[in-house]
Every structure is written in structure tokens, then in C-alpha cells.
Short mmCIF file of C-alpha atoms and ligand atoms in Angstrom, two decimals:
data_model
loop_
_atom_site.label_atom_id
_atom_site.label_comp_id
_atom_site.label_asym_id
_atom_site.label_seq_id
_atom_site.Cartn_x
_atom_site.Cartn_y
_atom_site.Cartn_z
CA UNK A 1 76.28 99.58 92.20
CA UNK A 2 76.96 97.29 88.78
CA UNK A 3 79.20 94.90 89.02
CA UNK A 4 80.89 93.29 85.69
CA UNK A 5 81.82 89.82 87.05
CA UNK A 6 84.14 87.80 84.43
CA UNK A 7 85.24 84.24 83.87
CA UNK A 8 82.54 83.60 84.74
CA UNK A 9 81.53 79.94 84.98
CA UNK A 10 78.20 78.15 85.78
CA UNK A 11 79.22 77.08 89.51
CA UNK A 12 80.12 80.59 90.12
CA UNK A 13 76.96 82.44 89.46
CA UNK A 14 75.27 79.79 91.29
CA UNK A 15 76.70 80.88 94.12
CA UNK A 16 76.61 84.50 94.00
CA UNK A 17 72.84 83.90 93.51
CA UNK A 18 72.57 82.14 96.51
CA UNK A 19 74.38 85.06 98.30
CA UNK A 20 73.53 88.28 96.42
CA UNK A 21 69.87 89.19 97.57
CA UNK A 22 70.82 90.77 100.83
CA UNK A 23 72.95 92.89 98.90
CA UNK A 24 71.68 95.95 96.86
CA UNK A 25 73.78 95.00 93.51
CA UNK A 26 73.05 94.72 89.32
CA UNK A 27 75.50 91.81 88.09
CA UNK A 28 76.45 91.00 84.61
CA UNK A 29 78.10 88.05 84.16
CA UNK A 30 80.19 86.84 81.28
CA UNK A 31 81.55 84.37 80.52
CA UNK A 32 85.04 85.86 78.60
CA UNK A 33 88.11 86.98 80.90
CA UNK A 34 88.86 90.08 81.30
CA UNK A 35 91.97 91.39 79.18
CA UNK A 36 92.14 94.53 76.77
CA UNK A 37 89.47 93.50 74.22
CA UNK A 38 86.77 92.74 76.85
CA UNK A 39 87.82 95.65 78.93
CA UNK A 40 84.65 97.53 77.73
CA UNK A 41 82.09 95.66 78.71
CA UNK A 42 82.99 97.27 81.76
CA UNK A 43 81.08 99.90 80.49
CA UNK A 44 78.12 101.29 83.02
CA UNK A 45 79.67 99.18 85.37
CA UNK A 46 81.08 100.62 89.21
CA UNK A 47 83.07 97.47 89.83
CA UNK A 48 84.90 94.30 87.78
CA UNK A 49 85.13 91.42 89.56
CA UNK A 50 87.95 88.70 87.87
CA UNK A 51 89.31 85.58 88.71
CA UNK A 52 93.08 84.17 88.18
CA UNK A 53 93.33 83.97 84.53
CA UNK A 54 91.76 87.58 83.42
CA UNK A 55 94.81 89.76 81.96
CA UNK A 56 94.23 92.87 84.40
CA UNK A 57 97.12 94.57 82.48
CA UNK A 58 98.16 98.49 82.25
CA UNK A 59 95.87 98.44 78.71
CA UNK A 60 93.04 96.93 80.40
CA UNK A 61 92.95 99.43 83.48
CA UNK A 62 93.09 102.05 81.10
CA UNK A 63 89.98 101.07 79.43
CA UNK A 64 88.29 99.95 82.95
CA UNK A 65 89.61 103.94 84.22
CA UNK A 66 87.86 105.20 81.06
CA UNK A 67 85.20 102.93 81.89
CA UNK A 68 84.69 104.52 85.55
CA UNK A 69 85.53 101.55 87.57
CA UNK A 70 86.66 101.94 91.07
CA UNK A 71 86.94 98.62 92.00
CA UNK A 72 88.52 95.56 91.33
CA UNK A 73 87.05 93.18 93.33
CA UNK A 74 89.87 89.86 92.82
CA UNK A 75 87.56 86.58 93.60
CA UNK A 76 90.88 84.74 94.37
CA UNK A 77 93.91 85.07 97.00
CA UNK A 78 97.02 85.58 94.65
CA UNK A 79 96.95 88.81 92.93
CA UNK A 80 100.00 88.51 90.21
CA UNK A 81 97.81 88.99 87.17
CA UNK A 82 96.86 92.48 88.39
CA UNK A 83 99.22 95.99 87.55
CA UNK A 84 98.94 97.07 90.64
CA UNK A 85 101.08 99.72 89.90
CA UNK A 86 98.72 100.98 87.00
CA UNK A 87 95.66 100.20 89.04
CA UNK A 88 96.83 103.03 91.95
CA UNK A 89 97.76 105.62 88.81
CA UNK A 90 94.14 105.16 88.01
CA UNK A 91 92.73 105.39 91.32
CA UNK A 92 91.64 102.21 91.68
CA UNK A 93 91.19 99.82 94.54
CA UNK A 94 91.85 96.48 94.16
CA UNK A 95 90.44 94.15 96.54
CA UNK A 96 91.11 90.21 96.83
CA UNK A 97 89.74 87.32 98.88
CA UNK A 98 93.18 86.56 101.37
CA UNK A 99 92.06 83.40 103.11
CA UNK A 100 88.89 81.39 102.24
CA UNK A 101 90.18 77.74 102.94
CA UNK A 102 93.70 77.04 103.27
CA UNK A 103 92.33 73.10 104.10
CA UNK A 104 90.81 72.90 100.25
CA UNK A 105 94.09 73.74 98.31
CA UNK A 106 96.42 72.00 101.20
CA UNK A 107 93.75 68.07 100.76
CA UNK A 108 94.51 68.70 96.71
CA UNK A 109 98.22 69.56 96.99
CA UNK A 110 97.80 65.89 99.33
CA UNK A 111 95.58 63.99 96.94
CA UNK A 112 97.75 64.82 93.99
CA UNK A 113 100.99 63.22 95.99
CA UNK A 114 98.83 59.85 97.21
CA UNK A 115 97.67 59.46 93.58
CA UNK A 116 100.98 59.95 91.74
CA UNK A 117 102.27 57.58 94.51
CA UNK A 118 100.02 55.12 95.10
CA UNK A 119 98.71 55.60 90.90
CA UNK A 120 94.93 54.69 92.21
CA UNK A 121 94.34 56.56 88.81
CA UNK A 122 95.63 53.59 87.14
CA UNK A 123 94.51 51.07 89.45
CA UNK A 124 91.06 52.56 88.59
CA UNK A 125 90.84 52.37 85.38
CA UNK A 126 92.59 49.01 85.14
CA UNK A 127 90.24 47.18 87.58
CA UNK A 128 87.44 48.52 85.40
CA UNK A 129 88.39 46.97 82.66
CA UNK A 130 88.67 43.70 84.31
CA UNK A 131 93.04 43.74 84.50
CA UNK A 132 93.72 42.90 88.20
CA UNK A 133 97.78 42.72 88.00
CA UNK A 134 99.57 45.18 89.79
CA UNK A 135 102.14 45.20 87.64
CA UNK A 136 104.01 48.75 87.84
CA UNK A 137 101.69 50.39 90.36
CA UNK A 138 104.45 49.88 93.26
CA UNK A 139 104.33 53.22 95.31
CA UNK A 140 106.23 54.34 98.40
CA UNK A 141 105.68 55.13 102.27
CA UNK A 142 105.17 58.30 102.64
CA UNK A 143 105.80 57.72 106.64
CA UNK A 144 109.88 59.06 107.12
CA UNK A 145 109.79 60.69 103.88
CA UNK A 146 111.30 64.04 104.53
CA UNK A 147 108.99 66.74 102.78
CA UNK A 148 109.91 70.32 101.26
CA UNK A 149 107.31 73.14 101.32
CA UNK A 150 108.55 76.35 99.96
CA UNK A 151 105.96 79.31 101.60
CA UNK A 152 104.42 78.13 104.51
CA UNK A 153 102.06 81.09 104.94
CA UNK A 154 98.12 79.43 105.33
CA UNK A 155 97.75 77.14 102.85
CA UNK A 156 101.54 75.78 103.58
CA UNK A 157 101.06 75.48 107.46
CA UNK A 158 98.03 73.54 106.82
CA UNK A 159 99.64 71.55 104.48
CA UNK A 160 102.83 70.85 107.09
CA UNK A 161 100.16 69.38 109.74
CA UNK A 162 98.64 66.81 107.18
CA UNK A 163 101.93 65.70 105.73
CA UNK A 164 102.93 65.54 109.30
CA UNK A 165 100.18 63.23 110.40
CA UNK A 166 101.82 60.89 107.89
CA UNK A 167 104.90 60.78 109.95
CA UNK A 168 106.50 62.77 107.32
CA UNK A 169 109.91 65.07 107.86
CA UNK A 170 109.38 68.69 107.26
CA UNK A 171 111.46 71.12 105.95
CA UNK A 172 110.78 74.07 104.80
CA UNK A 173 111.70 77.64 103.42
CA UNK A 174 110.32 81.00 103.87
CA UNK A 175 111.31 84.69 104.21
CA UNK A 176 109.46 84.26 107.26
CA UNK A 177 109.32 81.62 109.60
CA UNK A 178 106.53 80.12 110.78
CA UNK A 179 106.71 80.22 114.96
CA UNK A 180 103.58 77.19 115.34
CA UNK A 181 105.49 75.29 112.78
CA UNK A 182 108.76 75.59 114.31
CA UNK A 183 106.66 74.27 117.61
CA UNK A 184 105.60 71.40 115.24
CA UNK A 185 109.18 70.32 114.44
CA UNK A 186 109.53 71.83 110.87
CA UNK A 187 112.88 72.68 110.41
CA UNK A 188 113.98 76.08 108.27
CA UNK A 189 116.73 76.01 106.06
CA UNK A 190 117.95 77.54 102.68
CA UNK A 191 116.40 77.14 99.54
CA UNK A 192 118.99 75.42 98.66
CA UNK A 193 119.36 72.81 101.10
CA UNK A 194 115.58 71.94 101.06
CA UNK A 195 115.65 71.25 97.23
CA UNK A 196 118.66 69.05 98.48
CA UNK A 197 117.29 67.56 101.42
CA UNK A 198 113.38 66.72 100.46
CA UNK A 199 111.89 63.62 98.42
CA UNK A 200 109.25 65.21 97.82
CA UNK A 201 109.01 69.86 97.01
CA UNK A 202 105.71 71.22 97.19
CA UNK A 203 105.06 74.75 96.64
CA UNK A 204 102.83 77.19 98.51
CA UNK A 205 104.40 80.39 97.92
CA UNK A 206 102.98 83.30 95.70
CA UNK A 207 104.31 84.30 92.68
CA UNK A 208 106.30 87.42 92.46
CA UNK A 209 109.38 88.69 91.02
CA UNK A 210 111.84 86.73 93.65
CA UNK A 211 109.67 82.98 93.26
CA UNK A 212 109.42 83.06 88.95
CA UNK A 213 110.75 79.83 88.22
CA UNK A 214 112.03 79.18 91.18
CA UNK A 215 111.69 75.57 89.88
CA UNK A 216 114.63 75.29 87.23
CA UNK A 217 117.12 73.35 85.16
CA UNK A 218 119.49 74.47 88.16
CA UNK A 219 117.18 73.92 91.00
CA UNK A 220 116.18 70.64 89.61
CA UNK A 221 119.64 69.20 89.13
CA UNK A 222 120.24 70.11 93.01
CA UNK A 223 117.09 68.03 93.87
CA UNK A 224 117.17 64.01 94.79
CA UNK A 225 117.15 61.98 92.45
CA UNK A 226 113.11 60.67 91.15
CA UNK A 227 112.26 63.66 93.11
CA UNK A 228 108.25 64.40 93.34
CA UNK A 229 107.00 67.78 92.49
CA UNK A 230 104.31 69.33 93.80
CA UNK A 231 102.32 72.91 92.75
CA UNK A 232 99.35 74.03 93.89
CA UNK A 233 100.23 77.62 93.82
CA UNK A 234 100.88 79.47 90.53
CA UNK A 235 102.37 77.82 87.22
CA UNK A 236 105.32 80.38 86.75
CA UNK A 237 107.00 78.84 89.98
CA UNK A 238 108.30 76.43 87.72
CA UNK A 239 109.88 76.78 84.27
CA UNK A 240 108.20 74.33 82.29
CA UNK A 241 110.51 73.49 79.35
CA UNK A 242 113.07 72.85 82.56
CA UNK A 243 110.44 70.28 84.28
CA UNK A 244 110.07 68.86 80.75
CA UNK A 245 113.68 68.22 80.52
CA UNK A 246 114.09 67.36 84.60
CA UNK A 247 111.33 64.49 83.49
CA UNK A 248 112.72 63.29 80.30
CA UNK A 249 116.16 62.58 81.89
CA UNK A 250 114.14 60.96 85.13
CA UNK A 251 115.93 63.64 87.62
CA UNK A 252 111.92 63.96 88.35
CA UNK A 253 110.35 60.90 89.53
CA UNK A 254 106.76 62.52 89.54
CA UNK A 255 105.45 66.09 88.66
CA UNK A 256 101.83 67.27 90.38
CA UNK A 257 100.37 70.29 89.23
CA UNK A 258 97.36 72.05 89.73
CA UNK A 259 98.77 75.38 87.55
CA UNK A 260 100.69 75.46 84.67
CA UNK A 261 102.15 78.33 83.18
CA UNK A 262 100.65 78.69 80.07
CA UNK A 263 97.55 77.87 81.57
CA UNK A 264 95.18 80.62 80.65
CA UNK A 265 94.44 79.76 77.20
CA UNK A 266 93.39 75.86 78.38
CA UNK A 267 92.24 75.47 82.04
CA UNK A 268 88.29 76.08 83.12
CA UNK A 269 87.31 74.86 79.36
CA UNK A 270 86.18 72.19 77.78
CA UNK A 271 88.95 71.69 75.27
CA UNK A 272 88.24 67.71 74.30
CA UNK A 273 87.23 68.41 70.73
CA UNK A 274 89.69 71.23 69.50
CA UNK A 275 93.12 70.90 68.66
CA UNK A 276 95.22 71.94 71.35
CA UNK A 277 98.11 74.27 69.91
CA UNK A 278 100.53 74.27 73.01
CA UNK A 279 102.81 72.14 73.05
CA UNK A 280 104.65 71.55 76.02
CA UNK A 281 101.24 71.02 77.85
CA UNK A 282 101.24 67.56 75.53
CA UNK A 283 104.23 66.50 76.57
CA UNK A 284 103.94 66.77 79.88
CA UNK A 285 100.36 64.90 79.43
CA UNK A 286 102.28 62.13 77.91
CA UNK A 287 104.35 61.41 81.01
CA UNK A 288 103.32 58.34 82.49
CA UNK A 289 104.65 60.24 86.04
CA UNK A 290 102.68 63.65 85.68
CA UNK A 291 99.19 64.28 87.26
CA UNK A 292 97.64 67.30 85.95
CA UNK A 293 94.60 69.10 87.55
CA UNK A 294 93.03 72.05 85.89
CA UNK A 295 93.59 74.61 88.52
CA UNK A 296 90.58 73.19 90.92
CA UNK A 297 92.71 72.85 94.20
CA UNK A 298 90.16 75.91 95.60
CA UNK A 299 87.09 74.48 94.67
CA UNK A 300 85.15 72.65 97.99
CA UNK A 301 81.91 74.18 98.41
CA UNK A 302 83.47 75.40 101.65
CA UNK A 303 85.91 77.73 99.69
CA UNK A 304 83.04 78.73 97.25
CA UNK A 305 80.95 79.61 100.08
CA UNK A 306 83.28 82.09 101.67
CA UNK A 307 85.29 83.28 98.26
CA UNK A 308 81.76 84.74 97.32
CA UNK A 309 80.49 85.83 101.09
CA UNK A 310 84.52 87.93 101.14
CA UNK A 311 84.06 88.97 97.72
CA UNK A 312 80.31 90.46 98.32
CA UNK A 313 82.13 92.21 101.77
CA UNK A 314 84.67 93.62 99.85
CA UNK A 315 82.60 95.48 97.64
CA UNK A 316 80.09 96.52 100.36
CA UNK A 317 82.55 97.65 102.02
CA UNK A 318 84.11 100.24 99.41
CA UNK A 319 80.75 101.05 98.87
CA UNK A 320 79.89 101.92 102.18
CA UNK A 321 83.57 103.95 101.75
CA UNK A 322 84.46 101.87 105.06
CA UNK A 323 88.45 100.50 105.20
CA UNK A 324 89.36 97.90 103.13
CA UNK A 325 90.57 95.63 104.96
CA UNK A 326 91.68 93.25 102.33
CA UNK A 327 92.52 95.62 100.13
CA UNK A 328 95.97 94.75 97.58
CA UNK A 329 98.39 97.76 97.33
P1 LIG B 1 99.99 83.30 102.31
O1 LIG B 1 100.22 84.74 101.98
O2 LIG B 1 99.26 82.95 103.56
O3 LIG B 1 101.40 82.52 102.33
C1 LIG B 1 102.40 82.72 101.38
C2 LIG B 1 103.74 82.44 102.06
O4 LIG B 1 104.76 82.53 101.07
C3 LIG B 1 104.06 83.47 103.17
O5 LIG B 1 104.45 82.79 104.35
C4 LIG B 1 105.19 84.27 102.57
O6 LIG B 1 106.13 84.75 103.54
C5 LIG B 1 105.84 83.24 101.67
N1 LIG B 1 106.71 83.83 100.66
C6 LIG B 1 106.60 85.05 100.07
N2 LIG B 1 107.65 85.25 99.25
C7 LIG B 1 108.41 84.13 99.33
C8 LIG B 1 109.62 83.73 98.72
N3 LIG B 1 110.26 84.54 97.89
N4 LIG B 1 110.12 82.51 99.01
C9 LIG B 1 109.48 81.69 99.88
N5 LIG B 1 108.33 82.00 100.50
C10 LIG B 1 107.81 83.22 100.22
O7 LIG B 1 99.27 82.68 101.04
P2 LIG B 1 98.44 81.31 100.98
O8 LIG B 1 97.01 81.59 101.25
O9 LIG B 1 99.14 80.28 101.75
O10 LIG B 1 98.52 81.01 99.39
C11 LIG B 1 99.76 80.69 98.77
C12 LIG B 1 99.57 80.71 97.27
O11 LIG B 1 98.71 79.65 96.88
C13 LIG B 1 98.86 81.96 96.71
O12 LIG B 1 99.78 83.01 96.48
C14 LIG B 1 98.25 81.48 95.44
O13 LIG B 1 99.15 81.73 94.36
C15 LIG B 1 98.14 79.97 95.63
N6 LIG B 1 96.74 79.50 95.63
C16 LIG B 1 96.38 78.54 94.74
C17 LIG B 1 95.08 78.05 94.73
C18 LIG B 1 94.62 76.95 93.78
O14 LIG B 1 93.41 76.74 93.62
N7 LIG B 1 95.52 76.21 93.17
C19 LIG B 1 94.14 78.59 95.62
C20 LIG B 1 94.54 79.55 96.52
C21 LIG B 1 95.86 80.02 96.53
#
């Protein structure tokens, strides 16, 4: 079997080298995405393997069908950049990696709250350079807080049992609830009444057709006032002119995000000596309240580890023409 790997970055062929001799495979890696004008590198290739940003579009499963791929092998958990509806016309499997550490994205969704709160950024960079006031780096207590996770599948349980061991309130929204979380004292409510209730929202659900911007100019304005934001999960969940706004009239006390919208043409690059053309991502940048991490909330050598061991097990697995079991239809 070949397998076209894309996106692909340094780290990540490091550690399908470290992984890929007890298995039979060719890999080319490169370095683009995936979308319709890469599509043919494909060529002489079995399977693509593609990460969160590659555009895995009707057009580009066309080309990959022409191609005579089989396989798309998803080296990630959420699955929205994929047509699966295309991919099945074309008789392709798609494959994804469902759980590979729920802890990893869970400790960043956490580490983005304590540092927007508690602005050790600042302090950081300030003691440094020698200025020891603490002048405007007042946080909060987190302890009594009440906390809002919308989707509290894996990585939103796990996240519920940290904030918890803060002595934080939970409440939360799902289409399904969560029985061990209902044991912990996390109380399910509406949508609406846990934008209403929580000082703090942070989201863990995927993004589909129900969750787009599920963050809005309406939601927000139902939301406490200086309100944190957290996302961790996809940037579509929120609408980002709307956060822009929420922020600008200081309905949002703090934004965290690990995924932005628009992020496909910035995030996993080295952008510091080209213009950047977008926009909103500058203004949000110039918010003295927003933390912005460049979609890395998955990446503990723990979650590398068993992204590429899942990924490599997928693939054998189709090969071998056994079930796949985390197969995406
Ligand atoms: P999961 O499938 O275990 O949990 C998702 C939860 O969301 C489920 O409980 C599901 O019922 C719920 N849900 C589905 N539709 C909903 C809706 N309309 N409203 C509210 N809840 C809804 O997935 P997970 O492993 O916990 O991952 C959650 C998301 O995190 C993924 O979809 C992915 O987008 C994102 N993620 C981000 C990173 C990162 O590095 N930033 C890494 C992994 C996953």
C-alpha cells in the first residue's frame, strides 16, 4: 500500500517513522494540504491521509476517485472538513482517529482560562523586563465560579472533572447527557440557560450543521456580563465578526481560542514575516483580553503517540479488509 500523507509537518513524520517499520507501507509526505489542486499527487497512491485543515471537498474526492484511492485515513477526531456524502458516492472509506487523549485538549482548554485569568503571559514578560508592578494583572477565583461546557462527550467530561477539582459549578448542555457526570453533580439544562447561567462557556462539541455559530451576536447578548469564552473545538462554533463585536462593547470579558474560523490559511505556519491579509484575525490579536493558540490543544506526545499508532490501525485494518471500526459514515 502507498499512502499520500498531507499537511504534513516535521513533528508528524517524526512520528510515523518511529511507528511505521512494523508496517508494510510506501509514504509520501508533503507538506501542502490537501484541496482540489493537490488532489493529484494522490496519484499511485492506495490511501490519503489529512489532517483538520485539508479541503476534502466533492472536487477533491473526485480527483482522489480518479486517482484510485480507497481510503481516507483522517489523522484527527472531528471530521467536518470531509464530504462524506461524496466520499460514499465514490466508494470511499473514510476513517478517523475518535479518541487519542481527551486529557491533552481538556489541560489546554484549562491553561488557556488560568492564563487569560491570572494573565501570567503578562506577568512574564513584564518581570523579564525588570517591571515588577502588578498593576492590571488582577484575576479572579475560579473556586464557585459556575462553568458552561457545551458537548460533554470525552474531551468535555474530562474537562468537567478538572474544572471541578477547582471547586467550580458545572453546567452543561448536550443532546445527550452524560450519566458519570450527572453522578459528579453537573447539572443539564438548555442552551439557553447555560449561556445565561455560566461565567465562564467553553466548548467541546463538534461542528455540524446544528452547532455553526452557535456562539452569536444573540447568544452573546444572553451571556453574563465580562463573560469568558472558551474553544478548543472547531472555529465555526463561533461567529467571529459577532465575538469581535461581543469584545468591543466588553459583553466578553475574555475570549480563548485554540480554532478560529478562518484558520486554514494561517495556523501550523510560520507567518511572522508576511503580511497577513485577514483581517478580523488582527483585531482580535489586538485585544488586550484574547489568548490565541494556533490549534495545538492535541499536541502532548501522548496524543501524537496514539493519533499515529490509530491512524497506522486504521489503514491496516482496511487493508487486511477487516471492519472498520472507526470508520466515519
Ligand atoms: P465526542 O464525540 O466524544 O463528544 C462530542 C459531544 O458533543 C457528544 O457528547 C455529543 O453528544 C455532543 N454534541 C453533538 N452535537 C451537539 C449539539 N448540537 N449540541 C451540543 N452537544 C452536541 O468528541 P470529543 O472527543 O469530546 O471532541 C469534541 C470536539 O473537539 C471534536 O469534534 C473536535 O472538533 C474537537 N477537537 C479539537 C482538538 C484541538 O486540538 N483543538 C482536538 C481534538 C478534538
Amino acid at each position: 500500500m502507498r499512502i499520500a500523507v498531507f499537511s504534513t509537518k516535521s513533528y508528524d513524520q517524526e512520528y510515523f517513522e518511529k511507528y511505521y517499520k512494523k508496517y508494510n507501507y510506501t509514504f509520501s509526505f508533503y507538506e501542502t494540504a490537501l484541496n482540489p489542486d493537490t488532489a493529484k499527487l494522490s496519484a499511485d497512491c492506495d490511501v490519503v491521509c489529512v489532517f483538520v485543515n485539508d479541503i476534502v471537498n466533492k472536487l477533491t474526492i473526485k480527483i482522489l476517485s480518479k486517482n484510485g484511492i480507497k481510503l481516507i485515513a483522517l489523522r484527527c477526531a472531528g471530521y467536518n472538513n470531509v464530504d462524506l456524502d461524496a466520499a460514499a458516492k465514490e466508494n470511499i472509506k473514510v476513517v478517523r482517529v475518535p479518541a487519542y487523549s481527551p486529557e491533552a485538549v481538556a489541560e489546554h482548554a484549562m491553561a488557556l482560562i488560568l492564563t487569560l485569568n491570572r494573565k501570567t503571559h503578562k506577568a512574564y514578560n513584564r518581570v523579564r523586563e525588570g517591571n515588577f508592578s502588578l498593576k492590571n494583572l488582577i484575576g479572579f477565583n475560579l473556586h464557585n465560579k459556575t462553568i458552561g461546557v457545551i458537548g460533554t462527550g470525552k474531551i468535555g467530561e474530562t474537562f468537567c472533572k478538572i474544572v471541578k477539582g477547582f471547586g467550580c459549578k458545572i453546567v452543561a448542555y448536550d443532546i445527550l447527557e452524560n450519566e458519570k457526570l450527572v453522578d459528579l453533580g453537573v447539572k443539564y439544562m438548555s442552551l439557553k440557560k447555560v449561556f445565561e447561567q455560566s461565567d465562564i462557556v467553553s466548548l467541546h462539541c463538534p461542528l455540524n450543521k446544528h452547532t455553526k455559530h452557535i456562539v452569536n451576536q444573540t447568544s452573546i447578548a444572553s451571556m453574563k456580563d465580562g463573560v469568558m469564552i472558551i474553544n478548543t473545538s472547531r472555529g465555526a462554533l463561533i461567529k467571529t465578526e459577532d465575538s469581535i463585536e461581543g469584545l468591543k462593547n466588553k459583553k466578553i470579558g475574555y475570549l480563548g481560542i485554540d480554532v478560529y474560523e478562518q484558520e486554514e490559511n494561517l495556523f501550523f505556519e510560520d507567518l511572522s514575516e508576511i503580511i497577513i491579509e485577514d483581517d478580523m484575525i488582527l483585531r482580535l490579536l489586538s485585544f488586550p483580553n484574547v489568548l490565541i493558540t494556533s490549534h495545538q490543544a492535541y499536541f502532548t506526545k501522548e496524543a501524537m503517540d496514539q493519533i499515529t499508532i490509530t491512524t497506522l490501525d486504521n489503514i491496516t485494518a482496511f487493508d487486511n479488509g477487516k471492519d472498520l471500526k472507526n470508520e466515519v459514515k
